[in-house]
Backbone as a ProteinNet text record, in pm:
[ID]
protein_1_A
[PRIMARY]
MKKEKVSILNSQGLKLVGELEDTGSKDLCVLCHGFQSSKELPTFVSVSKALTESGFSTYRFDFTGNGESNGEFAYGNYWREAEDIRSVVNYWRYRGWRVISLIGHSKGGNAVLLYASKYKDVASIVNISGRFDLRRGIKGRLGGSKGVQKLKEDGVLDVYDRNGNFEFRVLKSDLDERLATDMHKACLAIPEHCSVLNVHGSADEIVPAEDVHEFGKRIRNNVVHVIDGADHNYKLQQQEIARLVADFVRSIPRPPLRASL
[TERTIARY]
1831.6	1781	1816.2	1858.9	1895.3	1784	1741.6	1643.2	1713.2	1679.3	1747.7	1652.9	1650.7	1572.5	1653.1	1591	1659.3	1575.4	1636.8	1569.6	1615.1	1520.5	1545	1488	1562.1	1510.9	1425.3	1307.6	1225.1	1266.8	1192.7	1231.2	1220.8	1151.1	1138.1	1238.5	1326.4	1426	1373	1253.5	1194	1232.2	1248.9	1295.2	1179.3	1190.9	1097.8	1162.9	1093.4	1150.2	1088.7	1174.2	1126.2	1208.7	1160.8	1232.4	1269.7	1397.6	1448.7	1460.6	1405.1	1426.6	1510.1	1636.1	1736.1	1764.3	1718.9	1741	1874.5	1944.7	2065.6	2040.3	1912.1	1874.2	1865	1908.8	1897.3	1762.8	1675	1539.6	1452.6	1407.8	1341.7	1196.1	1108.6	968.3	943.9	879.5	851.3	703.6	673.8	537.4	492	371.7	322.7	186.2	177.4	56.2	-53.4	-167.7	-282.9	-305.9	-427.6	-465.6	-451.4	-381.3	-360.3	-308.2	-225.7	-169.6	-18	52.4	197.7	257.3	387.6	459.3	431.8	372.2	344.9	207.3	138.6	9.3	23.1	-57	-42.8	-47.3	-132.1	-138.6	-3.8	66	196.1	304.1	294.6	390	376.6	253	228.5	276.5	247.7	290.9	443.3	506.6	652.8	712.9	654.4	703	694.3	582.2	566.3	666.6	693.3	788.8	931.5	969.3	1105.1	1122.8	1017.8	1024.9	1037	993.9	1008.6	1143.3	1225.4	1360.4	1380.2	1272.3	1284	1321.4	1385.6	1402	1284.2	1251.4	1139	1177.8	1106.7	1122.7	984.3	944.3	816.8	846.8	779	811.1	685.8	704.8	597.1	600.4	485.2	474.9	495.8	522.3	537.2	420.6	454	350.8	281.1	330	270.9	377.5	333.5	425.3	544.4	663.7	786.5	845.5	785.2	841.7	815.7	900.2	887.7	773.7	741.8	642.4	504.8	415.6	279.6	187.3	100.8	-1	-93.3	-134.1	-224	-328.2	-452.2	-560.2	-539.1	-570.8	-548.9	-402.2	-347.1	-204.6	-160.5	-240.7	-207.4	-79.2	-65.6	54.3	178.4	160.2	274.4	327.3	237.8	281.3	346.7	298	365.3	508.2	529.2	664.2	750.6	690.1	764.5	814.9	729.2	770.2	886.9	881.1	990.7	1123.2	1120.4	1242.1	1294.6	1203.7	1243.1	1303.1	1236.7	1286.3	1423.9	1440.2	1570.2	1679.7	1647.6	1745.9	1799.2	1711.2	1755.2	1822.4	1771.2	1835.2	1976.6	1993.6	2126.6	2226.6	2178.2	2264.5	2273.7	2223.1	2243.4	2135.4	2021.9	1911.6	1819.3	1744.6	1647.7	1507.9	1437.6	1301	1207.9	1159.4	1082.2	931.6	887.9	743.9	713	606.6	551.4	415.9	397.2	276.9	210.2	85.9	17.1	-117.3	-150.3	-280.2	-366.3	-492.6	-589.2	-537.6	-518.2	-465.2	-327.3	-250.7	-120.7	-134.8	-247.7	-273.7	-290.3	-360.3	-371.7	-234.2	-153.7	-22.4	68.9	68.8	157.5	108.6	-23.1	-75.8	-41.8	-54	-15.9	131.8	214.9	358.4	381.4	318.2	338.1	290.9	185.1	133.3	228.3	303.6	393.6	534	590	731.1	754.3	658.5	659.8	788.9	844.2	974.9	980.5	863.6	862.2	795.3	838.8	788.4	650.9	620.4	491.1	440	308	236.3	131.2	113.9	4.4	-82	-205.9	-303.5	-399.3	-383.3	-467.3	-573.2	-696.4	-810.4	-804.8	-746.1	-745.9	-884.3	-905.8	-1034.1	-1025.5	-1118.7	-1116.7	-1177.1	-1294.7	-1364.2	-1335.6	-1245.5	-1203.8	-1304.6	-1415.3	-1523.3	-1603.1	-1587.5	-1659.1	-1573.8	-1639.5	-1568	-1528.2	-1558.2	-1516.3	-1600.7	-1731.1	-1818.9	-1788.9	-1756.6	-1727.2	-1604.7	-1509.2	-1386.4	-1403.4	-1492.7	-1498.9	-1624	-1690.8	-1804.6	-1934.8	-1951.7	-2078	-2091.1	-2211.1	-2236.8	-2208.4	-2237.2	-2212.6	-2063.9	-1981.2	-1838.1	-1784.1	-1831.3	-1786.3	-1828.7	-1953	-2001.9	-1921.7	-1888.8	-1809.6	-1671.1	-1613.6	-1482.1	-1487.9	-1590.4	-1603	-1622.8	-1697.9	-1726.5	-1608.5	-1543.4	-1437.7	-1298	-1284.7	-1153.5	-1066.7	-1117.5	-1041.3	-1139.3	-1102.5	-1187.5	-1099.4	-1125.6	-1058.3	-1145.4	-1086.2	-1158.9	-1125.1	-1230.3	-1214.4	-1270.6	-1217.3	-1269.5	-1395.6	-1449.1	-1575.4	-1564.6	-1441.7	-1419.5	-1385	-1392.1	-1364	-1217.9	-1134	-990.5	-957.3	-874.2	-835	-758.8	-795.4	-727.1	-638.4	-698.4	-620.1	-696.4	-623.2	-681.4	-684.9	-795.5	-812.1	-826.1	-751.2	-767.6	-852.2	-921.1	-1001.5	-913.8	-790.4	-698.1	-667.9	-671.2	-651.2	-766.9	-887.4	-1005.4	-1002.7	-967.1	-961.4	-859.4	-747.1	-643	-694.5	-765.5	-820.7	-919.1	-1008.9	-1110.4	-1050.1	-931.6	-865.3	-778.7	-762.6	-681.1	-764.7	-725.7	-805.2	-749.2	-809.7	-760.9	-791.5	-899.1	-928.8	-813	-770.6	-660.9	-530.4	-506	-382.5	-376.6	-486.8	-488.5	-458.8	-513.5	-490.4	-345.1	-273.6	-135	-33.5	-77.8	15.5	56.3	186.5	231.2	205.4	196.2	165.2	276	400.4	509.2	504.5	416	398.3	279.6	305.2	199.1	136.5	3.5	-67.3	-160.5	-151.4	-248	-339.5	-469.2	-570.7	-646	-637	-702.8	-790.8	-902.6	-999.6	-1073.5	-1124.7	-1207.2	-1353.9	-1428.8	-1571.2	-1652.5	-1602.3	-1675.4	-1609.9	-1539.9	-1475.5	-1581.5	-1569.3	-1667	-1625.4	-1508.1	-1455.8	-1454.3	-1401.7	-1397	-1481.7	-1577.4	-1665.3	-1586.7	-1625.5	-1554.9	-1563.1	-1667.8	-1679.8	-1569.5	-1502.7	-1396.5	-1284.9	-1260.2	-1150.4	-1174.8	-1300.2	-1331.7	-1316.3	-1335.9	-1313.3	-1165.6	-1077.4	-934.5	-906.5	-966.1	-940.9	-982.6	-1086.2	-1134.6	-1037.9	-951.9	-873.1	-722.8	-672.4	-528.8	-502.2	-407.4	-386.8	-339.7	-248.2	-190.4	-216.7	-332.8	-367.7	-450	-448.1	-527.7	-613	-739.9	-830	-858	-844	-871.4	-951.9	-1065.2	-1149.4	-1141.6	-1106.4	-1098.2	-1231.8	-1298.7	-1432.6	-1431.9	-1518.2	-1534.6	-1434.2	-1336.7	-1232.1	-1279.5	-1241	-1270.9	-1157.6	-1159.4	-1061.8	-918.8	-902.9	-768.2	-734.9	-821.7	-794.2	-762	-838.8	-809.1	-809.1	-900.5	-911.3	-848.8	-787.5	-729	-582.8	-510	-373.1	-284.4	-295.6	-212.4	-251.8	-381	-427.4	-379	-392.2	-347.7	-196.2	-124.7	21.4	67.8	5.6	43.2	10.6	-104.6	-146.1	-44.9	-3.5	92.2	227.2	275.1	405.9	406.6	298.8	291.4	291.8	220.9	216.2	354.2	419.4	551.2	650.5	641.9	733.1	712.7	591.8	560.7	610.9	654.4	693.2	839.3	871.9	1014.1	1091.3	1216.5	1300.7	1351.8	1341.6	1401.2	1551.9	1627.9	1773.3	1808.2	1914.5	1961.2	2030.1	1985.3	2041.5	2122.7	2248.1	2334.2	2306.6	2259.7	2230.7	2128.6	2077	1977.2	2045.8
-67.6	-76.5	-212.4	-213.1	-336.9	-378	-506	-561.3	-656.2	-645.5	-726.1	-756.1	-882.1	-917.9	-879.9	-801.1	-752.5	-788.7	-856.4	-892.4	-800.2	-758.6	-664.1	-722.3	-713.4	-759.8	-651.8	-691.3	-594	-586.9	-512.8	-491.7	-618.7	-720.4	-847.6	-951.1	-909.6	-1001.1	-1091.3	-1061.1	-1139.3	-1079.4	-1166.5	-1123.7	-1073.8	-950.4	-893	-901.8	-961	-982.8	-883.8	-818.4	-721.8	-721	-648.7	-635.5	-489.7	-466	-333.5	-320.4	-212.3	-177	-49.4	-65.8	40.5	105	229.8	303.3	378.2	371.7	451.7	575.1	606	719.4	675.2	761.3	734.3	781.3	833.6	870.1	745.5	698.3	568.3	581.8	508.6	498.2	358.3	348.9	220.2	188.2	68.2	27.3	-80	-60.4	-143.3	-200.7	-333.7	-401.8	-405.9	-461.2	-467.5	-604	-625.2	-745.1	-870.3	-972.8	-1100.6	-1083	-984.8	-958.3	-972.8	-914.4	-926.2	-818	-817.7	-721.8	-742.8	-859.6	-890.1	-841.6	-765.5	-708.5	-638.8	-677.3	-617.6	-464.9	-407.3	-261.3	-203.3	-267.1	-216.5	-238.7	-346.8	-368.7	-255.8	-216.6	-107	26.4	51.9	177	183.9	72.9	69.2	99.8	44.3	68.9	216.8	280	422.7	506.9	467.7	542.4	527.5	406.3	387.2	457.1	459.6	532.7	683.2	728.8	869.6	898.4	795	813.9	775.2	732	692.4	545.2	508.1	367.5	327.5	197.9	151.2	26.9	8.3	-112.6	-160.4	-278	-341	-456.3	-461.3	-566.9	-630.9	-750.1	-823.9	-796.9	-760.9	-742.9	-876.1	-869.9	-988.6	-1085.5	-1213.2	-1314.9	-1314.9	-1235.5	-1228.6	-1259.8	-1312.4	-1337	-1421.6	-1370.2	-1442.7	-1407.1	-1314.9	-1270.1	-1370.3	-1366.1	-1454	-1408.5	-1495.4	-1460.9	-1516.3	-1503.5	-1553.4	-1443	-1479.2	-1384.5	-1350.9	-1226.7	-1186.3	-1088.5	-1108.9	-1016.4	-889.3	-775.3	-649.5	-612.2	-580.3	-547.3	-433.4	-329.7	-213.8	-146.6	-133.3	-66.9	-154.4	-287.1	-374.5	-351.9	-331.3	-307.8	-170.1	-74	57.3	42.8	-46.1	-68.4	-146.2	-234	-297.6	-190.4	-94.8	14.9	91.1	112.3	182.3	109.8	-22.1	-100.7	-85.8	-83.1	-66.6	72.4	175.8	313.1	328.1	277.3	286.7	215.6	99.2	21.4	102.5	157.7	229	361.5	431.1	557	534.8	432.3	403.4	376.5	328.2	296.8	410.4	526.9	645.1	674.5	606.7	634.5	740.1	805.8	906.8	851.3	815.2	763	882.1	899.5	1019.8	998.9	871.3	848.3	707.6	696.6	569.2	554.3	443.5	422	294.2	303.2	186.3	164.5	37.9	2.1	-66.3	-24.5	-84.5	-78.9	-193.3	-190.9	-125.8	-141.5	-74.6	75.9	126.4	269.6	318	239	272.5	270.3	170.3	156	274.5	324.4	436.8	565	579.8	696.8	690.8	572.5	556.5	586.6	539.5	568.5	719.9	788.8	934.2	1006.4	955.8	1020.7	1005.5	895.4	869.5	924.7	901.7	934.6	1067.3	1114.5	1250.2	1282.7	1184.7	1206.1	1171.6	1166	1143.9	1262.5	1288.5	1405.5	1381.8	1254.8	1230.1	1090.1	1079.7	956.1	940.3	816.4	786.9	678.3	712.7	620.7	578.2	454	402.1	309.4	353.5	270.3	226.9	308.3	276.6	290.4	222	227.7	327.2	422.3	520.8	465.4	408.7	358.3	208.7	173.7	33.8	-52.4	5.4	-74.7	-142.1	-92.2	-147.6	-254.4	-344.4	-445.2	-569.3	-574	-686.2	-810.7	-795	-910	-981.5	-904.4	-964.9	-1053.8	-1022.1	-1102.3	-1220.8	-1208.5	-1307.9	-1394.4	-1399.7	-1490	-1436.6	-1305.4	-1245.3	-1229.4	-1197.1	-1172.1	-1294.9	-1414.2	-1536.5	-1556.5	-1524.9	-1539	-1443.3	-1319.3	-1218.6	-1258.5	-1308	-1349.5	-1467.6	-1561.5	-1678	-1634.2	-1538.9	-1487.9	-1423.6	-1345.8	-1278.3	-1379.4	-1486.5	-1586.4	-1679.7	-1726	-1826.4	-1766	-1639.4	-1575.5	-1609.2	-1696.9	-1736.6	-1780.2	-1756.5	-1794.3	-1834.7	-1953.3	-1995.9	-1958.6	-1891.5	-1843	-1931.7	-1973.6	-2061.3	-1991.3	-2028.1	-1970	-2044.8	-2008	-2065.7	-2215.1	-2260	-2401.1	-2482.7	-2418.3	-2488.8	-2498.3	-2422.7	-2423.1	-2321.1	-2362.1	-2272.5	-2152.1	-2030.6	-1909.3	-1851	-1819.9	-1762	-1774.3	-1757.7	-1761.3	-1619.8	-1586.9	-1456.1	-1472.1	-1394.8	-1388.9	-1266.6	-1275.7	-1159.8	-1037.3	-1057.3	-944.7	-877.6	-956.6	-899.4	-805.6	-852.1	-769.2	-643.9	-660	-545	-442.7	-491.6	-400.5	-320.3	-388.1	-317.3	-209.3	-245.8	-150.9	-33.7	-53.7	53.5	142.4	105.2	185.2	302.8	422.4	543.3	622	605.3	675	824.7	862.7	1005.5	1074.3	1017.2	1073.1	1072.5	962.9	952.3	1059.3	1080.1	1180.2	1320.2	1353.1	1484.8	1503.9	1392.9	1399.4	1405.9	1388.2	1394.6	1539.5	1569.4	1708.8	1771.3	1901.9	1973.2	1959.5	1936.8	1925.1	1792.7	1702.4	1575.6	1588.8	1577.1	1585.6	1448.1	1442.9	1314.9	1313.9	1206.2	1179.8	1068.3	1097.8	997.5	965.1	840.7	802.8	681.2	676.4	568.8	546.4	425.4	396	415.6	473.4	500.1	371.7	262.7	135.4	33.7	81	-8.4	-91	-223.3	-312.8	-360.7	-322.5	-368.5	-256.4	-141.7	-24.7	85.5	141.1	243.4	363.1	409.9	521.2	648.7	661.7	784	794.8	682.7	687.6	783.3	795.5	881.8	1026.2	1067.5	1205.2	1226.3	1121.6	1133	1156.9	1089.4	1118.1	1263.5	1304.5	1438.6	1548.9	1525.8	1626.9	1651.2	1552.4	1557.1	1578.3	1546.6	1560.8	1702.4	1769.7	1912.6	1941.1	1862.1	1887	1765.2	1764.3	1644.7	1676.6	1581.7	1587.4	1461.1	1475.4	1361.5	1342.3	1218.5	1189	1060.2	1065.6	948.3	909.3	783.3	732.7	669.1	727.6	684.8	542.1	458.8	322.2	222	266.4	175.3	92.9	-35.8	-121.5	-112.4	-200.9	-192.7	-212.8	-296.5	-328.7	-262.3	-173.2	-94.8	-184.3	-292.2	-391	-332.4	-237.9	-180	-41.3	3.3	138.2	134.4	28.7	13.5	130.8	168.7	278.8	411.6	431.1	557.8	574.7	470.6	481.7	495.8	425.3	433	573	629.4	764.1	868.2	853.3	947.1	948.2	830.2	821.3	878.9	843	892.1	1043.9	1099.3	1245.4	1314.3	1256.1	1314.7	1313	1199	1187.7	1282.4	1293.8	1381.3	1528.1	1563	1703.1	1747.7	1650.3	1681.6	1722.5	1837	1875.7	1770.5	1748.8	1648	1697	1613.8	1648.4	1631.3	1682	1663.9	1517	1477	1339.4	1313.2	1206.9	1174	1045.7	1053.1	936.4	834.7	880.6	789.7	854.1	776.8	828	903
-1848.3	-1711	-1652.4	-1528.5	-1460.2	-1364.7	-1373.4	-1281.6	-1186.6	-1058.7	-957.9	-842.9	-799.2	-681.9	-558.3	-469.5	-349.2	-227.5	-129.8	-5.5	106.6	189.1	298	427	534.6	662.9	726.9	775.4	846.6	993.4	1072.6	1212.5	1295.6	1244.6	1314.3	1263.6	1174.4	1118.8	1009.6	957	849.1	714.2	617	484.8	399.7	352.5	256.3	119.2	24	-109	-207.5	-283.8	-380.6	-506.9	-605.1	-731.9	-756.1	-770.1	-802.6	-953.7	-1006.8	-1146.7	-1146	-1174.7	-1160.4	-1295.2	-1308.6	-1433.2	-1433.2	-1319.9	-1301.7	-1219.7	-1197	-1113.3	-968.5	-877.5	-734.6	-679.2	-764.6	-724.7	-732.2	-616	-607	-563.8	-633.1	-595.6	-541.7	-425.5	-361.2	-379.5	-433.1	-462.6	-364.9	-304.8	-194.8	-230.8	-237.9	-284.4	-178.2	-216.9	-128.5	-66.3	-17.9	57	-27.6	24.2	-44.2	-186.2	-205.7	-337.2	-329.2	-424.8	-426.7	-515.7	-523.6	-606.9	-755.6	-792.1	-932.4	-978	-894	-933.9	-1069.4	-1170.4	-1303.3	-1304.4	-1219.4	-1211.5	-1173.3	-1079	-1034.3	-1138.3	-1213.6	-1321.7	-1424.2	-1452.2	-1546.8	-1490.6	-1362.4	-1299.5	-1295.2	-1260	-1254	-1391.1	-1495.4	-1631.3	-1666.1	-1631.6	-1661.1	-1582.5	-1458.7	-1376.7	-1428.5	-1466.4	-1517.7	-1652.3	-1732.1	-1859.2	-1836	-1717.7	-1680.8	-1614.2	-1600	-1546.6	-1402.2	-1333.7	-1193.4	-1182.6	-1073.2	-1037.7	-949.4	-947.9	-867.3	-788.1	-676.8	-596.1	-556.3	-607.5	-572.7	-478	-363.4	-268.3	-210.7	-152.7	-87.7	62.5	118.7	262.8	335.5	464.8	547.7	527.5	500.9	485.5	351.7	256.6	123.3	17.8	-96.4	-205.7	-164.1	-194.1	-162.6	-26.1	43.2	171.1	283	385	501	592.1	689	789.4	758	854.1	840.8	790.9	696.8	651.5	768.2	778.7	885.9	832.2	872.2	840.3	922.1	863	935.2	932.1	1047.3	1059.8	968.1	961.8	878.5	926.7	1056.8	1108.6	1091.5	1095.1	1070.1	929.2	835.9	698.4	684.2	760.2	760.3	811.8	908.4	961	861.6	782.1	672.7	575.9	546.1	457.4	519	649.7	717.3	699.1	710.1	690.6	548.1	451.7	311.8	288.1	338.9	322.2	385.7	507.5	575.1	497.2	443.6	367.3	249.3	171.7	51.7	85.5	183.4	220.7	273.8	351.5	406.5	295	182.3	68.8	-31.7	6.7	-76.3	-177.7	-167.4	-259	-198.6	-285	-242.7	-266.8	-159.9	-173.1	-190.2	-310.8	-342.3	-337.4	-346	-344.2	-294.6	-215	-173.7	-241.7	-310.6	-391	-344.2	-298.7	-245.8	-311	-332.7	-389.8	-284.8	-272.6	-182.7	-38.5	28	163.4	167.6	59.6	51.4	48.9	-4.4	0	142.2	223.7	365.6	432.7	399.8	463.4	434.4	310.9	278.9	345.6	360.4	430.7	579.6	639	779.5	799	706.5	713.6	713.6	620.5	609.7	735.1	797.2	917.5	1035	1038.4	1150.8	1128	1009.3	987.5	915.6	838.7	782.7	706.2	635.3	572.9	424.2	358.6	214.3	146.3	23.9	-48.2	-108.4	-141.3	-204.9	-173.9	-173.3	-148	-257.8	-305.8	-398.2	-335.6	-308.7	-250.4	-360.7	-407.3	-514.9	-454.1	-453.6	-411.4	-265.6	-179.9	-37.6	23.3	137.2	206.3	321.4	326.5	433.8	562.4	553.6	672.2	686.2	776.1	789.9	863.7	905.2	962	851.7	729.3	615.7	546.9	476.3	398.7	476.4	604.9	689.2	661	655.6	635.2	503.9	400.4	271.5	273.8	358.8	370.6	464.5	562.5	670	665.7	551.7	539	592.8	589.1	631.1	781.3	824.9	967.1	1052.5	997.6	1073.6	1099.8	1000.5	1017.1	1121.1	1116.7	1213.3	1354.2	1368.3	1499.6	1553.5	1465.9	1507.1	1553.8	1483.2	1521.8	1659.4	1685	1814.2	1927.3	1899.5	2002.8	2028.2	1918.9	1930.4	1939.6	1898.3	1900.6	1781.7	1692.4	1574.1	1465.6	1340.4	1227	1110	1054.9	932.3	813.3	716.5	599.6	479.9	408	291.8	167.7	50.9	-72.7	-116.4	-230.9	-276.5	-306.6	-332.1	-362.1	-238.2	-122.1	1.7	37	-33.1	-4.9	103.3	197.6	306.4	251.1	296.8	253.1	362.9	478	585.9	718	825.7	960.2	1016.8	1082.1	1143.1	1293.8	1368.5	1513.3	1548.4	1661.2	1702.8	1722	1765	1780.9	1646.5	1537.7	1404.3	1369.2	1397	1370.9	1457	1583.9	1674.3	1625.8	1574.2	1524	1405.5	1316.8	1201.5	1245.7	1336.9	1382	1458.3	1515.8	1591	1502.6	1375.8	1284.4	1233.7	1272.3	1249.3	1130.8	1013.6	894.9	900.8	968.4	986.8	1060.1	1170.2	1249	1169.7	1097.2	1019.3	911.2	842.4	734.7	788	903.2	962.3	1003.7	1029	1074.6	961.6	837.6	724.9	703.1	703.7	695.8	559.1	558.8	435.3	331.1	374.6	276.9	201	239.9	168.8	73.2	-55.6	-155.8	-175.4	-178	-186.1	-306.8	-383.1	-489.7	-442.6	-434.7	-402.3	-530.7	-575.8	-700.9	-678.4	-748.4	-729.5	-860.5	-877.9	-994.2	-961.7	-1055.2	-1028.4	-1019.7	-1078.8	-1078.3	-985.4	-883.4	-787.3	-714.8	-725.2	-664.7	-526.4	-480.5	-351.2	-248.2	-285.9	-197.8	-260.3	-188.1	-245.5	-300	-416.2	-479.1	-395	-312.6	-231.5	-126.4	-96.2	3.7	-36.3	-166.6	-210.9	-170.2	-166.9	-129.4	21.1	100	243.9	274	199.3	212.8	173.7	62.9	12.1	106.4	186.5	280.5	396	424.8	548.1	527.9	410.4	385.1	334.5	395.5	367.9	225.5	174.4	42.1	-45	-111	-188.2	-311.1	-403.6	-525.7	-529.1	-565.6	-581.5	-729.9	-775.9	-916.8	-925.6	-990.4	-1012.3	-1158.8	-1184.2	-1321.4	-1358.3	-1453.4	-1491.2	-1545.5	-1487.6	-1535.1	-1483.2	-1405.9	-1358.1	-1240	-1239.5	-1126	-1023.3	-924.6	-816.2	-864.8	-967.3	-1017.3	-1150.4	-1198.5	-1319.1	-1439.2	-1452.8	-1556.4	-1696.8	-1721.8	-1855.6	-1864.5	-1755.7	-1752.4	-1705.2	-1741.3	-1695.7	-1739.1	-1862.1	-1912.1	-1849	-1825.8	-1768.7	-1625.2	-1542.7	-1404.1	-1398.9	-1486.5	-1487.8	-1526.3	-1627.1	-1671.8	-1565.1	-1499.8	-1395.8	-1281.1	-1235	-1123.9	-1164.6	-1282.4	-1326.9	-1341.2	-1394.9	-1410.1	-1274.4	-1178.4	-1044.3	-979.7	-980.7	-917.2	-984.6	-1114.3	-1188.3	-1151.1	-1106.3	-1075.1	-937.6	-853.5	-715.9	-710.2	-644.9	-630.3	-554	-593.3	-528.9	-392.9	-290.8	-161.5	-169.1	-72.2	-71.5	-64	-134.5	-130.6	1	73.1	203.1	189.4	225	213.6	323.2	437.5	548.2	639.9	734	827.9	942.1
[MASK]
+++++++++++++++++++++++++++++++++++++++++++++++++++++++++++++++++++++++++++++++++++++++++++++++++++++++++++++++++++++++++++++++++++++++++++++++++++++++++++++++++++++++++++++++++++++++++++++++++++++++++++++++++++++++++++++++++++++++++++++++++++++++++++++++++++++

């Protein structure tokens, strides 16, 4: 297997940096990380290994403003990340690869579902620990009710970690964008020919495990799987989540190979 760092320009001309694991197969799975994460997420390294052992090639990349990619980190911007995915899909398809699955963890799970709802051109989606109700989880990221109120009043909020180190800046427009992102509507728009695996850990401390069932109620062609005892990052279930994803992708019929768009 050949490993290669591949950079792709997004629609804004910013460089997205990723790692291609080329097994010789033109069947490619694209892996999309979550909030303040990167392509080096241990869960994705494990999933990529299981996929390549199953004969697929994989591409793990950093979204705009994350990891090694160019641009400024931004809170929210779910649709911007869906457009980053579009740039990645177009890049590989133009070069003769067949993108057979988009796999996202946490916020990346939301991004791959949004992509499928808009572009409707992938055979399978894997949503790992995505959040259904984006109105939830905001206070925990922004310093509680006081942080949210300050953001609404000042239009900007700097977020610091527990040690007082600056993490990121949030604009009120970022919060508004998140609140306007409608996962209910997106799920209903995903076509039936796209097979979706929704997976979640029962002990997820960041995103409520019940969210996975909300996705399952609305997506026409989907499977819901809850991994007992797993936390948000599947620290003790790396092999189980990797095997589950690889088995799902392997079960999906291959779409026709497209040499170009």
